[in-house]
Short mmCIF file of C-alpha atoms in Angstrom, two decimals:
data_model
loop_
_atom_site.label_atom_id
_atom_site.label_comp_id
_atom_site.label_asym_id
_atom_site.label_seq_id
_atom_site.Cartn_x
_atom_site.Cartn_y
_atom_site.Cartn_z
CA UNK L 1 210.65 115.12 87.08
CA UNK L 2 209.82 118.41 86.90
CA UNK L 3 206.45 119.15 85.65
CA UNK L 4 205.62 115.43 84.42
CA UNK L 5 202.45 114.32 85.41
CA UNK L 6 201.62 111.77 88.60
CA UNK L 7 200.40 108.86 87.84
CA UNK L 8 196.79 107.89 88.96
CA UNK L 9 196.40 111.97 89.82
CA UNK L 10 195.11 114.36 87.99
CA UNK L 11 197.20 116.55 85.67
CA UNK L 12 196.99 120.28 87.80
CA UNK L 13 195.39 123.22 85.91
CA UNK L 14 197.64 126.53 85.77
CA UNK L 15 195.34 129.11 87.94
CA UNK L 16 193.86 131.48 85.73
CA UNK L 17 193.50 128.81 82.55
CA UNK L 18 190.60 126.73 84.30
CA UNK L 19 189.12 123.58 82.03
CA UNK L 20 185.70 123.74 81.69
CA UNK L 21 185.09 121.20 84.04
CA UNK L 22 186.91 123.53 87.22
CA UNK L 23 185.09 126.47 85.40
CA UNK L 24 181.49 124.78 86.22
CA UNK L 25 182.28 123.94 89.27
CA UNK L 26 183.14 127.47 90.76
CA UNK L 27 180.02 129.10 89.18
CA UNK L 28 178.14 126.49 90.49
CA UNK L 29 179.97 126.28 93.95
CA UNK L 30 179.01 130.26 94.10
CA UNK L 31 175.51 129.07 93.34
CA UNK L 32 175.61 126.92 96.02
CA UNK L 33 176.98 129.39 98.62
CA UNK L 34 174.23 132.29 97.50
CA UNK L 35 171.68 129.71 97.90
CA UNK L 36 172.68 128.80 101.36
CA UNK L 37 172.44 132.57 102.51
CA UNK L 38 168.68 132.54 101.38
CA UNK L 39 167.80 129.28 103.06
CA UNK L 40 169.01 130.47 106.11
CA UNK L 41 166.55 133.20 107.04
CA UNK L 42 163.81 131.26 106.09
CA UNK L 43 164.90 128.15 108.32
CA UNK L 44 165.65 130.45 110.95
CA UNK L 45 161.91 131.88 110.70
CA UNK L 46 160.98 128.77 111.25
CA UNK L 47 163.27 127.59 114.36
CA UNK L 48 162.97 130.74 116.16
CA UNK L 49 158.95 130.66 116.12
CA UNK L 50 159.61 134.47 114.03
CA UNK L 51 157.31 133.35 111.26
CA UNK L 52 154.48 132.82 114.18
CA UNK L 53 154.33 136.58 114.52
CA UNK L 54 154.11 137.89 110.92
CA UNK L 55 150.78 137.97 110.12
CA UNK L 56 149.26 141.92 110.11
CA UNK L 57 146.81 140.94 112.56
CA UNK L 58 149.13 140.29 115.23
CA UNK L 59 150.48 143.33 115.88
CA UNK L 60 153.93 144.66 115.94
CA UNK L 61 153.65 145.74 112.19
CA UNK L 62 157.83 146.65 111.77
CA UNK L 63 159.23 144.35 113.63
CA UNK L 64 157.01 141.44 112.68
CA UNK L 65 154.94 141.88 109.54
CA UNK L 66 157.70 143.74 107.53
CA UNK L 67 160.48 141.04 107.66
CA UNK L 68 158.18 138.28 107.42
CA UNK L 69 156.88 140.08 104.44
CA UNK L 70 160.17 140.11 103.22
CA UNK L 71 161.02 136.99 103.59
CA UNK L 72 157.84 135.40 101.95
CA UNK L 73 158.41 137.79 98.91
CA UNK L 74 162.39 137.72 98.52
CA UNK L 75 163.21 134.39 99.68
CA UNK L 76 160.89 131.64 100.34
CA UNK L 77 160.91 128.79 97.73
CA UNK L 78 163.05 130.69 95.25
CA UNK L 79 166.18 129.75 97.61
CA UNK L 80 165.74 126.12 98.17
CA UNK L 81 164.72 125.97 94.76
CA UNK L 82 168.07 127.18 93.51
CA UNK L 83 169.88 124.67 95.92
CA UNK L 84 167.82 121.79 94.69
CA UNK L 85 169.10 122.93 90.73
CA UNK L 86 172.43 123.13 91.97
CA UNK L 87 171.62 119.36 93.22
CA UNK L 88 170.94 118.41 90.28
CA UNK L 89 173.88 120.37 88.08
CA UNK L 90 176.41 118.35 90.61
CA UNK L 91 174.92 114.91 89.72
CA UNK L 92 175.41 115.73 86.08
CA UNK L 93 179.42 116.58 86.50
CA UNK L 94 180.12 113.48 89.04
CA UNK L 95 177.59 110.71 87.97
CA UNK L 96 177.92 111.17 83.96
CA UNK L 97 175.27 108.28 82.29
CA UNK L 98 176.76 105.24 82.01
CA UNK L 99 178.68 105.64 85.01
CA UNK L 100 178.28 103.19 88.30
CA UNK L 101 176.46 104.85 90.82
CA UNK L 102 177.49 102.37 93.84
CA UNK L 103 179.40 105.47 95.59
CA UNK L 104 176.84 108.13 95.15
CA UNK L 105 174.06 105.02 96.75
CA UNK L 106 176.42 104.71 99.81
CA UNK L 107 176.75 109.34 99.71
CA UNK L 108 173.28 109.49 99.83
CA UNK L 109 172.43 106.83 102.42
CA UNK L 110 175.13 108.48 104.86
CA UNK L 111 173.54 111.76 103.99
CA UNK L 112 169.51 110.24 104.86
CA UNK L 113 171.28 109.34 107.97
CA UNK L 114 172.57 112.08 108.95
CA UNK L 115 169.35 113.91 107.99
CA UNK L 116 167.27 112.10 110.26
CA UNK L 117 169.53 112.87 113.28
CA UNK L 118 169.15 116.41 112.28
CA UNK L 119 165.29 116.40 112.45
CA UNK L 120 165.23 114.90 115.52
CA UNK L 121 167.81 116.64 117.52
CA UNK L 122 168.21 120.10 115.57
CA UNK L 123 165.08 121.03 113.27
CA UNK L 124 162.21 118.97 112.32
CA UNK L 125 162.00 120.88 109.21
CA UNK L 126 165.23 118.93 107.79
CA UNK L 127 165.54 119.18 103.73
CA UNK L 128 168.29 116.43 103.93
CA UNK L 129 166.47 113.30 103.67
CA UNK L 130 164.18 114.83 101.16
CA UNK L 131 167.39 115.48 98.99
CA UNK L 132 168.62 112.20 99.79
CA UNK L 133 165.64 109.97 98.41
CA UNK L 134 165.39 112.27 95.08
CA UNK L 135 168.82 111.74 94.63
CA UNK L 136 167.69 107.96 94.24
CA UNK L 137 165.30 109.57 91.33
CA UNK L 138 168.08 111.29 89.77
CA UNK L 139 170.52 107.88 89.79
CA UNK L 140 167.66 106.55 88.29
CA UNK L 141 166.90 108.56 85.33
CA UNK L 142 170.58 109.86 84.73
CA UNK L 143 170.15 107.85 80.93
CA UNK L 144 167.19 109.60 80.49
CA UNK L 145 166.85 111.99 77.13
CA UNK L 146 166.85 115.96 78.46
CA UNK L 147 163.76 116.15 76.20
CA UNK L 148 161.81 113.68 78.62
CA UNK L 149 163.09 115.18 81.76
CA UNK L 150 162.72 118.60 80.58
CA UNK L 151 158.78 117.35 80.09
CA UNK L 152 158.37 115.64 83.20
CA UNK L 153 160.03 118.98 85.19
CA UNK L 154 157.52 120.58 83.58
CA UNK L 155 154.55 118.11 84.51
CA UNK L 156 155.89 117.72 88.12
CA UNK L 157 155.69 121.61 88.52
CA UNK L 158 151.94 121.59 86.76
CA UNK L 159 151.15 119.23 89.71
CA UNK L 160 152.81 121.27 92.47
CA UNK L 161 151.14 124.40 91.32
CA UNK L 162 148.05 123.14 90.91
CA UNK L 163 147.66 121.26 94.40
CA UNK L 164 148.65 124.09 96.37
CA UNK L 165 145.73 126.01 94.58
CA UNK L 166 143.09 123.01 94.85
CA UNK L 167 143.76 123.58 98.54
CA UNK L 168 143.79 127.60 98.57
CA UNK L 169 140.55 127.04 96.79
CA UNK L 170 138.86 124.90 99.31
CA UNK L 171 139.97 127.32 102.20
CA UNK L 172 138.26 129.81 100.39
CA UNK L 173 135.23 128.09 100.09
CA UNK L 174 135.22 127.47 103.72
CA UNK L 175 135.03 131.05 103.69
CA UNK L 176 137.13 133.69 106.44
CA UNK L 177 138.40 132.19 109.35
CA UNK L 178 136.50 133.11 112.70
CA UNK L 179 137.76 134.45 115.53
CA UNK L 180 137.44 130.89 117.30
CA UNK L 181 139.75 129.81 114.59
CA UNK L 182 142.35 132.35 115.22
CA UNK L 183 142.11 131.78 118.72
CA UNK L 184 142.64 128.14 118.71
CA UNK L 185 145.55 128.53 116.22
CA UNK L 186 147.28 131.28 118.83
CA UNK L 187 146.51 129.02 121.70
CA UNK L 188 148.67 126.22 120.00
CA UNK L 189 151.32 128.47 119.02
CA UNK L 190 151.63 129.45 122.74
CA UNK L 191 151.43 125.92 123.90
CA UNK L 192 154.47 124.62 120.90
CA UNK L 193 156.16 127.52 122.34
CA UNK L 194 155.90 126.70 126.05
CA UNK L 195 157.61 123.11 125.29
CA UNK L 196 160.23 124.71 123.01
CA UNK L 197 161.22 126.71 125.90
CA UNK L 198 162.14 123.88 128.42
CA UNK L 199 164.79 121.41 128.66
CA UNK L 200 166.80 119.10 125.64
CA UNK L 201 164.49 116.25 126.45
CA UNK L 202 161.18 117.80 125.78
CA UNK L 203 162.76 119.71 122.94
CA UNK L 204 164.02 116.39 120.84
CA UNK L 205 160.64 114.91 121.64
CA UNK L 206 159.07 117.98 120.42
CA UNK L 207 161.56 117.49 117.28
CA UNK L 208 160.30 114.08 116.64
CA UNK L 209 156.69 115.08 117.19
CA UNK L 210 156.91 117.84 114.76
CA UNK L 211 158.98 116.04 112.14
CA UNK L 212 156.03 113.79 111.40
CA UNK L 213 154.35 117.09 109.74
CA UNK L 214 156.95 118.59 108.24
CA UNK L 215 157.32 115.05 106.42
CA UNK L 216 153.79 115.31 104.94
CA UNK L 217 155.04 119.25 104.02
CA UNK L 218 158.34 117.42 102.43
CA UNK L 219 156.01 114.75 100.15
CA UNK L 220 153.92 117.97 99.35
CA UNK L 221 157.29 120.05 98.23
CA UNK L 222 158.78 117.19 96.63
CA UNK L 223 157.30 117.38 93.14
CA UNK L 224 158.71 120.96 93.35
CA UNK L 225 162.06 120.21 94.80
CA UNK L 226 162.46 117.37 92.15
CA UNK L 227 161.18 119.70 89.52
CA UNK L 228 163.98 121.70 90.04
CA UNK L 229 166.60 118.95 90.44
CA UNK L 230 165.79 117.71 86.90
CA UNK L 231 166.50 120.63 85.57
CA UNK L 232 169.84 121.24 87.01
CA UNK L 233 170.62 118.17 85.74
CA UNK L 234 169.64 118.92 82.17
CA UNK L 235 171.41 122.05 82.63
CA UNK L 236 174.55 120.20 83.79
CA UNK L 237 175.35 117.62 80.81
CA UNK L 238 174.67 120.91 78.35
CA UNK L 239 177.37 122.51 80.47
CA UNK L 240 174.84 125.80 80.97
CA UNK L 241 176.84 127.59 83.58
CA UNK L 242 179.39 128.12 81.17
CA UNK L 243 177.29 129.37 78.29
CA UNK L 244 174.91 131.90 80.09
CA UNK L 245 178.96 133.04 82.25
CA UNK L 246 179.57 134.14 78.12
CA UNK L 247 176.26 135.86 77.62
CA UNK L 248 175.67 139.25 79.71
CA UNK L 249 173.18 140.05 77.12
CA UNK L 250 171.23 137.24 78.36
CA UNK L 251 171.99 137.74 81.90
CA UNK L 252 170.25 140.77 81.70
CA UNK L 253 167.79 139.31 79.85
CA UNK L 254 166.98 136.96 82.50
CA UNK L 255 167.47 139.26 85.58
CA UNK L 256 164.76 141.23 83.73
CA UNK L 257 162.32 139.25 82.99
CA UNK L 258 162.46 136.96 86.04
CA UNK L 259 162.05 139.97 88.30
CA UNK L 260 159.14 141.43 86.03
CA UNK L 261 157.47 138.07 86.16
CA UNK L 262 158.14 136.97 89.85
CA UNK L 263 158.11 139.47 92.26
CA UNK L 264 154.19 140.55 91.45
CA UNK L 265 153.42 136.94 92.04
CA UNK L 266 156.36 136.82 94.89
CA UNK L 267 154.20 140.02 96.46
CA UNK L 268 150.76 138.68 96.23
CA UNK L 269 151.79 135.55 97.68
CA UNK L 270 153.16 137.33 100.88
CA UNK L 271 150.23 139.26 101.07
CA UNK L 272 147.99 135.80 101.17
CA UNK L 273 150.19 134.71 103.63
CA UNK L 274 150.82 137.50 106.34
CA UNK L 275 148.20 139.78 105.54
CA UNK L 276 145.68 142.28 105.27
CA UNK L 277 144.14 139.11 102.97
CA UNK L 278 142.81 136.76 105.38
CA UNK L 279 144.30 133.33 106.60
CA UNK L 280 142.03 131.65 104.16
CA UNK L 281 144.15 132.52 101.31
CA UNK L 282 147.27 131.13 102.43
CA UNK L 283 147.54 128.22 100.02
CA UNK L 284 146.29 130.72 97.13
CA UNK L 285 149.15 132.50 98.12
CA UNK L 286 151.66 129.46 98.01
CA UNK L 287 150.45 128.69 94.81
CA UNK L 288 151.51 132.15 93.35
CA UNK L 289 154.58 131.52 95.32
CA UNK L 290 155.69 128.63 93.68
CA UNK L 291 155.01 129.89 90.26
CA UNK L 292 157.28 132.92 91.27
CA UNK L 293 159.53 130.84 92.59
CA UNK L 294 161.69 129.41 89.30
CA UNK L 295 161.31 132.93 87.84
CA UNK L 296 162.93 134.67 90.77
CA UNK L 297 165.43 132.11 91.24
CA UNK L 298 166.54 132.32 87.67
CA UNK L 299 167.19 136.19 88.10
CA UNK L 300 168.90 135.81 90.71
CA UNK L 301 171.55 133.24 89.69
CA UNK L 302 171.80 135.23 86.38
CA UNK L 303 172.14 138.41 88.57
CA UNK L 304 174.96 136.52 90.25
CA UNK L 305 176.46 136.13 87.13
CA UNK L 306 176.43 139.64 85.77
CA UNK L 307 178.00 140.63 89.63
CA UNK L 308 180.68 138.46 88.82
CA UNK L 309 181.89 140.66 86.08
CA UNK L 310 182.82 143.47 88.55
CA UNK L 311 185.91 143.55 90.21
CA UNK L 312 184.29 143.65 93.92
CA UNK L 313 181.81 141.75 92.87
CA UNK L 314 184.06 139.08 91.71
CA UNK L 315 185.73 138.73 95.30
CA UNK L 316 182.16 138.44 96.70
CA UNK L 317 181.68 135.43 94.42
CA UNK L 318 184.86 134.17 95.11
CA UNK L 319 184.18 134.26 98.96
CA UNK L 320 180.58 132.27 98.34
CA UNK L 321 182.05 129.68 95.96
CA UNK L 322 183.87 128.96 99.17
CA UNK L 323 181.43 128.74 101.19
CA UNK L 324 179.58 126.59 99.01
CA UNK L 325 181.79 124.32 99.25
CA UNK L 326 181.44 123.74 103.04
CA UNK L 327 177.43 123.63 102.53
CA UNK L 328 176.72 120.82 104.44
CA UNK L 329 178.76 122.07 107.52
CA UNK L 330 177.45 125.60 106.99
CA UNK L 331 173.88 124.21 106.78
CA UNK L 332 174.28 121.76 110.19
CA UNK L 333 176.07 124.91 111.92
CA UNK L 334 173.15 127.46 111.25
CA UNK L 335 170.56 124.79 112.45
CA UNK L 336 172.98 124.15 115.85
CA UNK L 337 172.87 127.98 116.80
CA UNK L 338 169.30 128.59 116.23
CA UNK L 339 168.41 125.36 118.46
CA UNK L 340 170.92 126.37 120.66
CA UNK L 341 169.37 130.16 120.92
CA UNK L 342 165.81 129.16 120.43
CA UNK L 343 165.41 125.78 122.01
CA UNK L 344 165.55 123.84 124.98
CA UNK L 345 168.43 122.65 123.80
CA UNK L 346 170.28 126.07 125.32
CA UNK L 347 168.61 129.51 126.00
CA UNK L 348 164.68 128.31 124.93
CA UNK L 349 164.09 131.70 123.36
CA UNK L 350 161.17 130.51 121.00
CA UNK L 351 158.82 132.86 120.06
CA UNK L 352 160.83 135.58 121.77
CA UNK L 353 162.42 137.10 119.26
CA UNK L 354 160.45 139.62 116.66
CA UNK L 355 161.09 138.87 112.67
CA UNK L 356 163.87 142.24 112.73
CA UNK L 357 166.26 140.40 115.35
CA UNK L 358 166.25 137.30 113.76
CA UNK L 359 167.03 138.83 110.13
CA UNK L 360 169.92 140.53 112.01
CA UNK L 361 171.04 137.61 113.43
CA UNK L 362 170.74 135.61 110.01
CA UNK L 363 173.02 138.58 108.38
CA UNK L 364 175.80 138.42 110.97
CA UNK L 365 175.80 134.53 111.03
CA UNK L 366 176.27 134.01 107.47
CA UNK L 367 179.02 137.08 107.41
CA UNK L 368 180.84 134.66 110.03
CA UNK L 369 180.74 131.70 107.81
CA UNK L 370 181.51 133.27 105.02
CA UNK L 371 184.57 134.62 106.49
CA UNK L 372 185.17 131.69 108.38
CA UNK L 373 185.05 129.52 104.63
CA UNK L 374 187.86 132.45 103.20
CA UNK L 375 190.08 131.67 106.17
CA UNK L 376 190.32 128.28 105.86
CA UNK L 377 190.55 128.00 102.53
CA UNK L 378 193.54 130.82 102.53
CA UNK L 379 195.11 128.55 105.34
CA UNK L 380 195.24 125.70 102.92
CA UNK L 381 196.65 126.46 99.22
CA UNK L 382 195.09 123.14 97.23
CA UNK L 383 191.61 123.28 98.55
CA UNK L 384 189.22 124.65 101.48
CA UNK L 385 188.84 122.50 104.62
CA UNK L 386 186.30 120.22 104.75
CA UNK L 387 184.02 120.37 107.87
CA UNK L 388 182.86 117.02 109.69
CA UNK L 389 179.65 116.57 108.47
CA UNK L 390 181.40 116.53 104.99
CA UNK L 391 184.14 114.80 106.15
CA UNK L 392 181.79 111.58 107.40
CA UNK L 393 179.41 112.00 104.15
CA UNK L 394 182.97 111.52 101.62
CA UNK L 395 183.90 108.80 103.87
CA UNK L 396 181.11 106.81 102.86
CA UNK L 397 180.96 107.67 99.54
CA UNK L 398 184.68 108.43 98.58
CA UNK L 399 186.28 111.08 97.04
CA UNK L 400 184.14 113.40 94.65
CA UNK L 401 184.37 112.72 91.23
CA UNK L 402 185.26 116.43 90.02
CA UNK L 403 188.32 117.41 91.34
CA UNK L 404 187.97 121.30 93.05
CA UNK L 405 190.59 123.82 92.25
CA UNK L 406 192.47 126.07 95.13
CA UNK L 407 191.63 129.76 96.35
CA UNK L 408 192.62 131.27 92.69
CA UNK L 409 190.29 133.74 90.78
CA UNK L 410 187.24 132.67 89.77
CA UNK L 411 186.39 132.76 86.04
CA UNK L 412 182.17 131.91 85.61
#
């Protein structure tokens, strides 16, 4: 019978009359795609070796120092925090309190395995394994009250900033870096570049060796990531995306407050990291950046909602939402492209590109990913095409708990 509900299948929602659940997933998909755009340059600087040439004392002011300054000020820590928030928000949508977590545990196991392979083969700075481990924490605390979760999240942020600041103050107490210290670091960077310019076997061995260093970094950053995930979990329970989307005045205040409070701290962090302040200021800068990151991430998210209110901005958000649905595939593709260019898996150009050239590559690559995502969505009316990585994880964990709508108009 035409128009009748099909047993076992959710009733279709007419396009343009989206249910609250679908509205929320649209907004979260767009935020996820947006966060992916900011994560790409940060990872690309690491994969290409451009981050090692970004200090003012290294020369190349316009081609290296300014791009590095821009990445640290605007992108670093802010977008992985935004992505972590979205991760927690999605958990609230797909795993309400009291529901059986077995399927999510299987998905997290698959994500951890995929991340381990990604770390050894393509990029030792992989974040998927960290997300998989912290995802288990989200399952364990899914029934904890929102008030308690927010107190824990605040404590984690204070802990993260405190550890970074303590390391920074200790570094300052040791005094300025000597010429011998800088020469030793530069020699190590040249040796690393040489290893990454060799063949695939040497690259994989180097990735495996560097993974241990990044594991320590992941443990250090875990409180910050979990802070954002817990905030996202609480926000998802309360449908914060819907509430914020209906209040443009609140969005504007969030943008202004976040930029006013976050940008000066982020710029100070960039100056500590890349000069003119000495290298002994790096961890003091990281502590300042950790404080600025939640402020700027909130401002970016509110700015995206404001952009959504215009006709052209709405089209851009539609494209970001489609891209966000394929975030895992795009994340892995970005690593594959960068590894093919800059390591022995491909051309071995590690350390040979300026920061400006790497930024240009990131813009081109992400634009191509958005275009491909939109094209794929247009060819499949009901839902976007999943990439191989999404298919692998969903094969282990089953279909997602919240139904995705088709490529119709988005409404935050």
